[in-house]
Tab-separated table of C-alpha atoms in Angstrom:
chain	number	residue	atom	x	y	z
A	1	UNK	CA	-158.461	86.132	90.516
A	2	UNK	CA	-156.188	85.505	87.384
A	3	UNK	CA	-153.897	82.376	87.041
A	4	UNK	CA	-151.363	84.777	86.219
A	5	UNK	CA	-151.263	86.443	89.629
A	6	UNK	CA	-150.837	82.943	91.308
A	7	UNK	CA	-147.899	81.884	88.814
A	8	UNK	CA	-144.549	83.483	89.324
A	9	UNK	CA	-143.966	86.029	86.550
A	10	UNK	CA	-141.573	84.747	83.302
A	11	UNK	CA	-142.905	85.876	79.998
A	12	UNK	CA	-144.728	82.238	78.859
A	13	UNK	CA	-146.462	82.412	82.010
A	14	UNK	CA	-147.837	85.962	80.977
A	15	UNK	CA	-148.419	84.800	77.417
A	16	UNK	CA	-150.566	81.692	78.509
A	17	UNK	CA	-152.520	83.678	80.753
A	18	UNK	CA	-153.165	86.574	77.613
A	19	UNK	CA	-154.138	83.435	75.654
A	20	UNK	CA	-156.420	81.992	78.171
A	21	UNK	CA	-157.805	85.226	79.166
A	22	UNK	CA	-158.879	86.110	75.447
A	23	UNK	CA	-159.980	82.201	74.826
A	24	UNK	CA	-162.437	82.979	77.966
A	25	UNK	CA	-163.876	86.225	76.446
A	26	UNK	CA	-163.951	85.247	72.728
A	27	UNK	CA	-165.762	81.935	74.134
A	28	UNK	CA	-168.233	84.349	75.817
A	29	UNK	CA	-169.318	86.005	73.136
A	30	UNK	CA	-169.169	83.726	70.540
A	31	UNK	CA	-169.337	80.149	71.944
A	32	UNK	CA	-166.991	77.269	70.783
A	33	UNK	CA	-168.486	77.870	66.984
A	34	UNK	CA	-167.468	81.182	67.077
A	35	UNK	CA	-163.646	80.608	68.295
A	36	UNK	CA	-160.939	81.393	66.065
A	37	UNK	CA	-157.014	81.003	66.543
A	38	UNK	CA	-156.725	84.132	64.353
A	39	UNK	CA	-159.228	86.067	66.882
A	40	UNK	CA	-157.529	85.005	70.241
A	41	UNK	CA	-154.191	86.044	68.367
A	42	UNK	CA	-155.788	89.520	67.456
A	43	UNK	CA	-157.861	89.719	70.906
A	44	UNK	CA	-154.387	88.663	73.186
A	45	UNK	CA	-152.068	90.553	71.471
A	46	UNK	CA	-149.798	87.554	71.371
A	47	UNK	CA	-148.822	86.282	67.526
A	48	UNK	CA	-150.865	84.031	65.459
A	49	UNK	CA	-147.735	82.032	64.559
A	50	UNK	CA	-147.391	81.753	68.511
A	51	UNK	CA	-150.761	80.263	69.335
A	52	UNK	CA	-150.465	78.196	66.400
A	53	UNK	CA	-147.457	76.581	67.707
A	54	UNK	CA	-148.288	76.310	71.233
A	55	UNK	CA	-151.972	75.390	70.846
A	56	UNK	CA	-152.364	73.958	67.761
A	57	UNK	CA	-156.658	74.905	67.241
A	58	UNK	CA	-159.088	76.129	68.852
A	59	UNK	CA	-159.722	72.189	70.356
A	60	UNK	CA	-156.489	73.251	72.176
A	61	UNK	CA	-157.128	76.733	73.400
A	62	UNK	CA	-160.349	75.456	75.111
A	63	UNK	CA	-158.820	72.099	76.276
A	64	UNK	CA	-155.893	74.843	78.092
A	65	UNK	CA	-158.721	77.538	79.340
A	66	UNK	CA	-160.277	74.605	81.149
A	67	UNK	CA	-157.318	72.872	82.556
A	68	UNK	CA	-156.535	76.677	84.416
A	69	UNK	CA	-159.558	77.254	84.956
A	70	UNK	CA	-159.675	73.656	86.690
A	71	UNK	CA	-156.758	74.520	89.304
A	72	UNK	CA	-158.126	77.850	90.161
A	73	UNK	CA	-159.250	78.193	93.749
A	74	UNK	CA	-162.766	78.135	94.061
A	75	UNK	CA	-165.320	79.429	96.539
A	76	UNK	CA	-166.038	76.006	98.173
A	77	UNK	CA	-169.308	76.952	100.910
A	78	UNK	CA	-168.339	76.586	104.317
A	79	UNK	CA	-171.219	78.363	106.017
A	80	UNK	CA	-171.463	76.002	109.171
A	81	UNK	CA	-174.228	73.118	108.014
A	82	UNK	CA	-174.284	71.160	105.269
A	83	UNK	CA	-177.828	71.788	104.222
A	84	UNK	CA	-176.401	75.200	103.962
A	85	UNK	CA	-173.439	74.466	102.107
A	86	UNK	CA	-175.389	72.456	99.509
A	87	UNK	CA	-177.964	75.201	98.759
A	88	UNK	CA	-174.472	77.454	97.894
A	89	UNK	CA	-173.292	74.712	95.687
A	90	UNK	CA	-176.137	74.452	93.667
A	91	UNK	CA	-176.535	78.134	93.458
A	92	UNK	CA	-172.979	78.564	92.345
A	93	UNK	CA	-173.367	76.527	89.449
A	94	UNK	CA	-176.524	78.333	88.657
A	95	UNK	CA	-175.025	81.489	88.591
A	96	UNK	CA	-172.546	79.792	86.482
A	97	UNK	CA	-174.309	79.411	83.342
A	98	UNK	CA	-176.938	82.458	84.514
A	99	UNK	CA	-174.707	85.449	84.590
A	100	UNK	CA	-174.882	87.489	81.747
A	101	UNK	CA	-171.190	88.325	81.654
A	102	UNK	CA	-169.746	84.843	81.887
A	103	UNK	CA	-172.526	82.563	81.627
A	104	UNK	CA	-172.732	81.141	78.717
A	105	UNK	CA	-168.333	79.911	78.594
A	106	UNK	CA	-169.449	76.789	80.678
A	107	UNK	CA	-171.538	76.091	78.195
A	108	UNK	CA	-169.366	76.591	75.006
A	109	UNK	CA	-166.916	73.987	77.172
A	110	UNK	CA	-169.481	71.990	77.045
A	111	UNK	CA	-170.881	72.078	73.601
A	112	UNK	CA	-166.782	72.045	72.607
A	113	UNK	CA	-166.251	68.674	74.665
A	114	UNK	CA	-169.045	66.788	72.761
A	115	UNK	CA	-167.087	67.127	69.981
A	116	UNK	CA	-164.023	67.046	70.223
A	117	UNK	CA	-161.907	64.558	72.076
A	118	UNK	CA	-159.089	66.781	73.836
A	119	UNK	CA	-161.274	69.084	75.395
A	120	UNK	CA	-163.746	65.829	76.577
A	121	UNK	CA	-160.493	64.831	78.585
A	122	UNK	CA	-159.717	68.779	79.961
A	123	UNK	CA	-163.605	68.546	80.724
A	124	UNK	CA	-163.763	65.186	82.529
A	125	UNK	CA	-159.996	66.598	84.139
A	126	UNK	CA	-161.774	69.863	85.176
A	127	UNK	CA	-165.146	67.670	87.098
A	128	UNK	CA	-162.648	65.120	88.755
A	129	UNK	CA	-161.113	68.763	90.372
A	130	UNK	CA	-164.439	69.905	91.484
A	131	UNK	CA	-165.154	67.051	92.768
A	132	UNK	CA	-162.708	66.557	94.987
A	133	UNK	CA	-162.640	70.683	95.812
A	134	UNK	CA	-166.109	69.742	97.407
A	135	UNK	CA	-165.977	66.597	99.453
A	136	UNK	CA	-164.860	68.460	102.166
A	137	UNK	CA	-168.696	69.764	102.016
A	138	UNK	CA	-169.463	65.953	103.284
A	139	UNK	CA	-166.325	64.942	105.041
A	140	UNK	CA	-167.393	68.165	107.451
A	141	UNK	CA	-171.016	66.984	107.872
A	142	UNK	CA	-169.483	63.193	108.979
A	143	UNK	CA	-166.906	64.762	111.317
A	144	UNK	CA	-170.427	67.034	112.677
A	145	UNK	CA	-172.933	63.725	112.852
A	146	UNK	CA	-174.811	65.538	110.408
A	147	UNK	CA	-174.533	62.911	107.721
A	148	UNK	CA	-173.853	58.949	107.883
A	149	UNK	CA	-170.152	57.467	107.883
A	150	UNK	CA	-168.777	56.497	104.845
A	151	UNK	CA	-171.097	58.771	102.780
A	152	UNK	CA	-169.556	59.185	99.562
A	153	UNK	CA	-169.002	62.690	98.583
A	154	UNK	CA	-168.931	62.684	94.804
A	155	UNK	CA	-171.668	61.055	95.078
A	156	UNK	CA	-173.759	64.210	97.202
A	157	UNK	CA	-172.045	66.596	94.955
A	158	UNK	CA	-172.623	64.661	91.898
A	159	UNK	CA	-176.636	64.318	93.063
A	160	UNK	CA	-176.814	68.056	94.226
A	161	UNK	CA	-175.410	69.825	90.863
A	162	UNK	CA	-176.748	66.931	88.392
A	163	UNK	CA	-180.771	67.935	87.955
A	164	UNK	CA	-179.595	71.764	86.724
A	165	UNK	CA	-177.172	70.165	84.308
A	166	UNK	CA	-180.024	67.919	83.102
A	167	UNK	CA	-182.470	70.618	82.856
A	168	UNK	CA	-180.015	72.913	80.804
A	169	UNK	CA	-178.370	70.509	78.804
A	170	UNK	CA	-180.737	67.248	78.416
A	171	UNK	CA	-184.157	67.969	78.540
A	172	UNK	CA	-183.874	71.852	77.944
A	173	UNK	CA	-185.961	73.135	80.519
A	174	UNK	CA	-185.451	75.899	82.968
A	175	UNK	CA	-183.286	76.591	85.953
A	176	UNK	CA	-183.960	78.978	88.778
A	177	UNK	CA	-183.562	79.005	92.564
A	178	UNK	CA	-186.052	77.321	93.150
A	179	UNK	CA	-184.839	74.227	90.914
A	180	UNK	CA	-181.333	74.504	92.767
A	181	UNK	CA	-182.634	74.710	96.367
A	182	UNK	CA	-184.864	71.319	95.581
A	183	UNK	CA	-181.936	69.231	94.180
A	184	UNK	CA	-179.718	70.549	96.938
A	185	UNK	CA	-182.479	69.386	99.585
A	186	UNK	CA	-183.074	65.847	97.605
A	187	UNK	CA	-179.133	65.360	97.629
A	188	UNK	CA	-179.513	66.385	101.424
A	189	UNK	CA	-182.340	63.986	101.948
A	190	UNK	CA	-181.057	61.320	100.481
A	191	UNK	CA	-177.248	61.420	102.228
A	192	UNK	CA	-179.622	61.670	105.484
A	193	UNK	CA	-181.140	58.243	104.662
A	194	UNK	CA	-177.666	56.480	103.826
A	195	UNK	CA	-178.148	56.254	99.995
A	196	UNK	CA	-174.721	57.401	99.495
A	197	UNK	CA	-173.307	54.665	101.655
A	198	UNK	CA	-171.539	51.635	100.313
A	199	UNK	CA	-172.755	48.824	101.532
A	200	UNK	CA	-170.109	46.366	102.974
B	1	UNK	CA	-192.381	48.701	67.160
B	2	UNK	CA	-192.074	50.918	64.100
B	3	UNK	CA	-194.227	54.065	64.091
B	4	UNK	CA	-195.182	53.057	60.887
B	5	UNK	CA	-197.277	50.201	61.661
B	6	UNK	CA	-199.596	52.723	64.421
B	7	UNK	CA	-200.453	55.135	61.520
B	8	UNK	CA	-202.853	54.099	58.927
B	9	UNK	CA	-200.804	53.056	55.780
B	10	UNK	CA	-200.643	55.799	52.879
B	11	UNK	CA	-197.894	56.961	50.796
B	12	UNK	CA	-196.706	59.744	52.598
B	13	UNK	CA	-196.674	57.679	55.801
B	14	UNK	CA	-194.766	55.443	54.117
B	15	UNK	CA	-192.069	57.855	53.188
B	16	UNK	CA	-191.694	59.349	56.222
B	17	UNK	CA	-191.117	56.078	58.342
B	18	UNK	CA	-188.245	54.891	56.000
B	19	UNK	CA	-186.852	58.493	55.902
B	20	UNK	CA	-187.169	58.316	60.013
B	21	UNK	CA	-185.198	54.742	59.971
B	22	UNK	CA	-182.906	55.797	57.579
B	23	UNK	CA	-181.767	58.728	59.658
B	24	UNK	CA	-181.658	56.939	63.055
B	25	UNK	CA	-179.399	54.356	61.313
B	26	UNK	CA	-177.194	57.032	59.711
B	27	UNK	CA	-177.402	58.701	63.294
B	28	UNK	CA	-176.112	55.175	65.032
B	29	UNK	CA	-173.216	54.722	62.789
B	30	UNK	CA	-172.002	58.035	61.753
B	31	UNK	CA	-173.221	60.295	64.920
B	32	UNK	CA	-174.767	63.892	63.527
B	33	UNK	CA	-171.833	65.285	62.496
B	34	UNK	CA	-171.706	62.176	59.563
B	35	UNK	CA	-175.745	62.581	58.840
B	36	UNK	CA	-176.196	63.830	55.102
B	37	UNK	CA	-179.611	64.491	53.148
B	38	UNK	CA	-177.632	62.843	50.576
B	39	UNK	CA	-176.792	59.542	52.809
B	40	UNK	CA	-180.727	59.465	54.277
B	41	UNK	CA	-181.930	59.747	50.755
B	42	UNK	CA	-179.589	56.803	49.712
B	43	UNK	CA	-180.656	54.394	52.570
B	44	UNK	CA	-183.948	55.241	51.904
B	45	UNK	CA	-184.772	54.732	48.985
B	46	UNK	CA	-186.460	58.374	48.534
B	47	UNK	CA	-185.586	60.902	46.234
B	48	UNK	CA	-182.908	63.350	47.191
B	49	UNK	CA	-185.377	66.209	46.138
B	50	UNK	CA	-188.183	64.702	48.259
B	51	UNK	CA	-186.122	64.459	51.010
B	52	UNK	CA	-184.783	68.230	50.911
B	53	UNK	CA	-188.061	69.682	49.909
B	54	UNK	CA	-190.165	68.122	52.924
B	55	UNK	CA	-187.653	68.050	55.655
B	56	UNK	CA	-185.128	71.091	54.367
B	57	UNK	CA	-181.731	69.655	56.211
B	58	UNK	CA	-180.136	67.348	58.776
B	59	UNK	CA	-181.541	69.360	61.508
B	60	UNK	CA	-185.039	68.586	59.921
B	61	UNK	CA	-184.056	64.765	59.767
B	62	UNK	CA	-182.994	64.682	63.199
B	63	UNK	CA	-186.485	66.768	64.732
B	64	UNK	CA	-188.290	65.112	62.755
B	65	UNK	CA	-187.004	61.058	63.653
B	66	UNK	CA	-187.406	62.951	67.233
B	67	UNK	CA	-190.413	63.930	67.285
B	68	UNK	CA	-191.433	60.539	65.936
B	69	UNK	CA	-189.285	58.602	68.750
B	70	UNK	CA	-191.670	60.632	71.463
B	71	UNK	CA	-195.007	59.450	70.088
B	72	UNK	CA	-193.654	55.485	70.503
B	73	UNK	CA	-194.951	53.492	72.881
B	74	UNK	CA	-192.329	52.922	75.607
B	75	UNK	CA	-192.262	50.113	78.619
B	76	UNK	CA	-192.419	52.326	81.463
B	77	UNK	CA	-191.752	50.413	84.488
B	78	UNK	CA	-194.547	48.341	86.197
B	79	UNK	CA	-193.211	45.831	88.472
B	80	UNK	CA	-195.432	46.387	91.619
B	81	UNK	CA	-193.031	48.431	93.524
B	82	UNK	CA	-191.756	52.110	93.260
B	83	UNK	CA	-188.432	50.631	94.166
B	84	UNK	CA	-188.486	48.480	91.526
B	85	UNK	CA	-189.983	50.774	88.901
B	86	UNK	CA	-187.456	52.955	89.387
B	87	UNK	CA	-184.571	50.733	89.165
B	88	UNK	CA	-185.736	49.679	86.116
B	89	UNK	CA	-186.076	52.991	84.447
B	90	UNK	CA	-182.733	53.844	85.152
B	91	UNK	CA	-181.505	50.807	83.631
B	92	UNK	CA	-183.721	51.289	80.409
B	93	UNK	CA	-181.890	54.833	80.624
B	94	UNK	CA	-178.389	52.862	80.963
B	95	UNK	CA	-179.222	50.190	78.341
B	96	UNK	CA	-180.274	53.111	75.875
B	97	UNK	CA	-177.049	54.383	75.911
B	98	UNK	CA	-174.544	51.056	76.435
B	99	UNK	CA	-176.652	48.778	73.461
B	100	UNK	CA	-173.957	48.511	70.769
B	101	UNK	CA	-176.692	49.133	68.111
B	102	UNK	CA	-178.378	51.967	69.335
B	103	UNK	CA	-176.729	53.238	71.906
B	104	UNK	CA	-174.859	56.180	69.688
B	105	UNK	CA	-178.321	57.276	68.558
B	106	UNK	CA	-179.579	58.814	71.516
B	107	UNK	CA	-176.105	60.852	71.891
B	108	UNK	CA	-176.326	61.954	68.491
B	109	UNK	CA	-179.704	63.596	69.359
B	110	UNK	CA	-178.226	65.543	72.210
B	111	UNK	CA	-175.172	66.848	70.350
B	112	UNK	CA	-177.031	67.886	67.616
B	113	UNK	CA	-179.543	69.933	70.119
B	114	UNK	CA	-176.852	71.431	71.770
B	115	UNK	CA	-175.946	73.049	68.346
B	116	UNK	CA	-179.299	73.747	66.257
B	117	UNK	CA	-182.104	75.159	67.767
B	118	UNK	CA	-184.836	73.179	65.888
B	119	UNK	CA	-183.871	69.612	67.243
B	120	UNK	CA	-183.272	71.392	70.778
B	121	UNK	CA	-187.045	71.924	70.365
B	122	UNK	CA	-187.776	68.588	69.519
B	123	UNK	CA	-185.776	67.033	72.044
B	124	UNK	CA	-187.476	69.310	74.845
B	125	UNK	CA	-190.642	68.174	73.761
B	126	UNK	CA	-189.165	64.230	73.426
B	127	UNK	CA	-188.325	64.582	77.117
B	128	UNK	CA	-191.462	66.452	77.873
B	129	UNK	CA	-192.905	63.372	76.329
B	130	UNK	CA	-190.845	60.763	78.717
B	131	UNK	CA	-191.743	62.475	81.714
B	132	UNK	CA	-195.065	62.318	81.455
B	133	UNK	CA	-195.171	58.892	80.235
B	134	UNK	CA	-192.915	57.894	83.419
B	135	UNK	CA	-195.564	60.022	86.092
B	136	UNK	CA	-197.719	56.576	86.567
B	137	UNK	CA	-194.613	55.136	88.575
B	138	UNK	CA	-195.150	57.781	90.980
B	139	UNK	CA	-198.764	57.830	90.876
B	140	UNK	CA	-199.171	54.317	91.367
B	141	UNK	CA	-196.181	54.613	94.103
B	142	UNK	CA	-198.546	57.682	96.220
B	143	UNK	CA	-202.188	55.622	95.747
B	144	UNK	CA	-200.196	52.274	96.946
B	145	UNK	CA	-199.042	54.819	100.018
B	146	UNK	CA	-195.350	54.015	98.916
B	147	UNK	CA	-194.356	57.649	98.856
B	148	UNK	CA	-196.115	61.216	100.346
B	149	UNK	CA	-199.209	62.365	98.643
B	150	UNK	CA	-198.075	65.634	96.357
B	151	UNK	CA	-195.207	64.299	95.072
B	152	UNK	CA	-194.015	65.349	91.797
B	153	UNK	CA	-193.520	62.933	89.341
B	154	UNK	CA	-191.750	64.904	87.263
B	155	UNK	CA	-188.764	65.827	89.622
B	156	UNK	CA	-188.173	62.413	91.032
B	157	UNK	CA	-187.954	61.011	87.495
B	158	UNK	CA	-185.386	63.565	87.044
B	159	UNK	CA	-183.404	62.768	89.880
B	160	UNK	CA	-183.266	59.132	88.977
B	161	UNK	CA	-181.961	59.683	85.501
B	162	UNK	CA	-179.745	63.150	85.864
B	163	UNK	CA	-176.812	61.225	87.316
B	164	UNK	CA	-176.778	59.017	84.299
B	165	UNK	CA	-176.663	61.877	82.018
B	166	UNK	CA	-174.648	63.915	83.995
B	167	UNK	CA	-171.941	61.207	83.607
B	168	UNK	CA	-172.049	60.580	80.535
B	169	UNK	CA	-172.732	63.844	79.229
B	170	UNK	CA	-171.259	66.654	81.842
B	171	UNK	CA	-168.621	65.105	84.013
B	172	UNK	CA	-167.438	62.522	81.477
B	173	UNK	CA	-167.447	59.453	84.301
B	174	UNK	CA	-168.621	55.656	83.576
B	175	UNK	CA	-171.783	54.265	83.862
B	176	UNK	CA	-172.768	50.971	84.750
B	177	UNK	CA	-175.813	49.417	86.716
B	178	UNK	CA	-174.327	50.471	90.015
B	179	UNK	CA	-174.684	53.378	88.978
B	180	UNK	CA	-178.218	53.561	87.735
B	181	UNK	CA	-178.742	51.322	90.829
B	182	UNK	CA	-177.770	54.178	93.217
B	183	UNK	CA	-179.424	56.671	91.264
B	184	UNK	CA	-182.982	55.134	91.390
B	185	UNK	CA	-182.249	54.591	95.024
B	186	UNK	CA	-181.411	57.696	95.836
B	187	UNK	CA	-184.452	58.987	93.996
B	188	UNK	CA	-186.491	57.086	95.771
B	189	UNK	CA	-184.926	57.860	99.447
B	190	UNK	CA	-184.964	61.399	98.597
B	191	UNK	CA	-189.432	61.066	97.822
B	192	UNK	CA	-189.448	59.303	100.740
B	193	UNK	CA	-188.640	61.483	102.608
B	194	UNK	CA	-190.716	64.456	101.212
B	195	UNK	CA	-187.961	66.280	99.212
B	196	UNK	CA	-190.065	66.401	96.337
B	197	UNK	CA	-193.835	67.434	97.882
B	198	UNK	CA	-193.939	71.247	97.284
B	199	UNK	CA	-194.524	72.791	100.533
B	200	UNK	CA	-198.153	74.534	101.073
């Protein structure tokens, strides 16, 4: 689903979603090196002058791309138990950065935020949402008995997704189902035992 | 220790440690998108010509000071208990990253991986490197019946450290001990209780 169809019409609203769209698809293709103002003008149809003005650079285009992208509903798992929702988190951020069409944007947000300061803050902006789009992963495994009281749910998500980012991003090595249906059991195991609990 | 002192004097020994400090020092202050041939040449006291002709660019520098950091000796862990082990390898982990004089270094090596392929290589292998030197905690931890016979080293040295990175480098949250505290904890419930002994 587009941003655009969830924002009432008006013409800036269709321009930032042209600008967005074509920031996605250059980003795609070419990674953060490869964006251009001048080729998200050409590619959106909307003026360079324009996206000069309203974005500034290509630090700004990927800082706005991210912030929509951030409040853009997402598929949060639901499937009845959270060992099962877990094993759909980690799989949906493994089809993230694996599909061929889109794959490899997450990482040019990444690469981008390393760099450069605004989109650090869309990307820490963008986490924080995610974050809180999947505590209800945990706060339904409390309210079932399948998990402790006062389990922290960053905490689950952060230990369920956090191996595949090391693997891709740290250490370089590779990612599979395998790897995501281990760190979603080792987040499970470890909520099981209390380690996401606070102690009083 | 300096890697120089482990390898048997000789010129081009020599050369190659002070070009290594040089660039891990140009690394701490100025990050990789600051490191020069020109600057490492400088600190080091080698010729500009000797330095391009035997390590060809910045992305050589970097590898190479890599590849050079991995052979170290390093003080994995050996307090007597898995639980402590692992709490302190996270904190070495933390520490690497928080030490005012070094702690840019290590963040300079992942940036610059996540843009050249030749220190992305070198920083595979440098955490190829750490994993195996970390494996005794583990194997120590299974002989002293601490944790399950068959569990991987590897992946529960993982799971202690992603959250750190994944902070620091993905999601763009703090780290502090409490958090490397959790982390090793939660590595260690999550062994415990078999997440990480590949079923039969």
């Amino acid at each position: 689903m587009s941003a655009g169809t969830l924002r009432p019409g008006g013409r800036t609203a269709r321009v930032r979603e042209a600008v967005r769209e074509a920031t996605l698809a250059e980003l795609g293709e070419k990674g953060f090196e490869g964006l251009t103002v001048e080729s998200v003008a050409r590619r959106s149809g909307v003026h360079k002058t324009t996206v000069y003005r309203r974005w500034g650079s290509v630090e700004g285009l990927a800082a706005d791309a991210l912030d929509l992208a951030g409040g853009e509903p997402w598929p949060v798992p639901d499937t009845g138990t959270v060992e099962g929702d877990l094993r759909e988190l980690t799989r949906l951020v493994l089809t993230g950065f694996t599909d061929p069409a889109t794959g490899s944007i997450p990482t040019a947000f990444i690469s981008a935020a390393m760099r450069d300061p605004v989109v650090a803050k869309a990307l820490r902006d963008f986490f924080a949402a995610r974050h809180r789009q999947s505590a209800p992963i945990v706060e339904r495994a409390v309210a079932r008995g399948e998990l402790p009281e006062g389990t922290d749910a960053a905490d689950v998500v952060r230990t369920a997704v956090a191996p595949l980012y090391y693997r891709l991003f740290i250490s370089g090595e590779p990612v599979d189902e395998t790897v995501a249906d281990r760190a979603a059991a080792t987040a499970l195991a470890a909520a099981r035992a209390g380690a996401f609990v606070t102690p009083a």
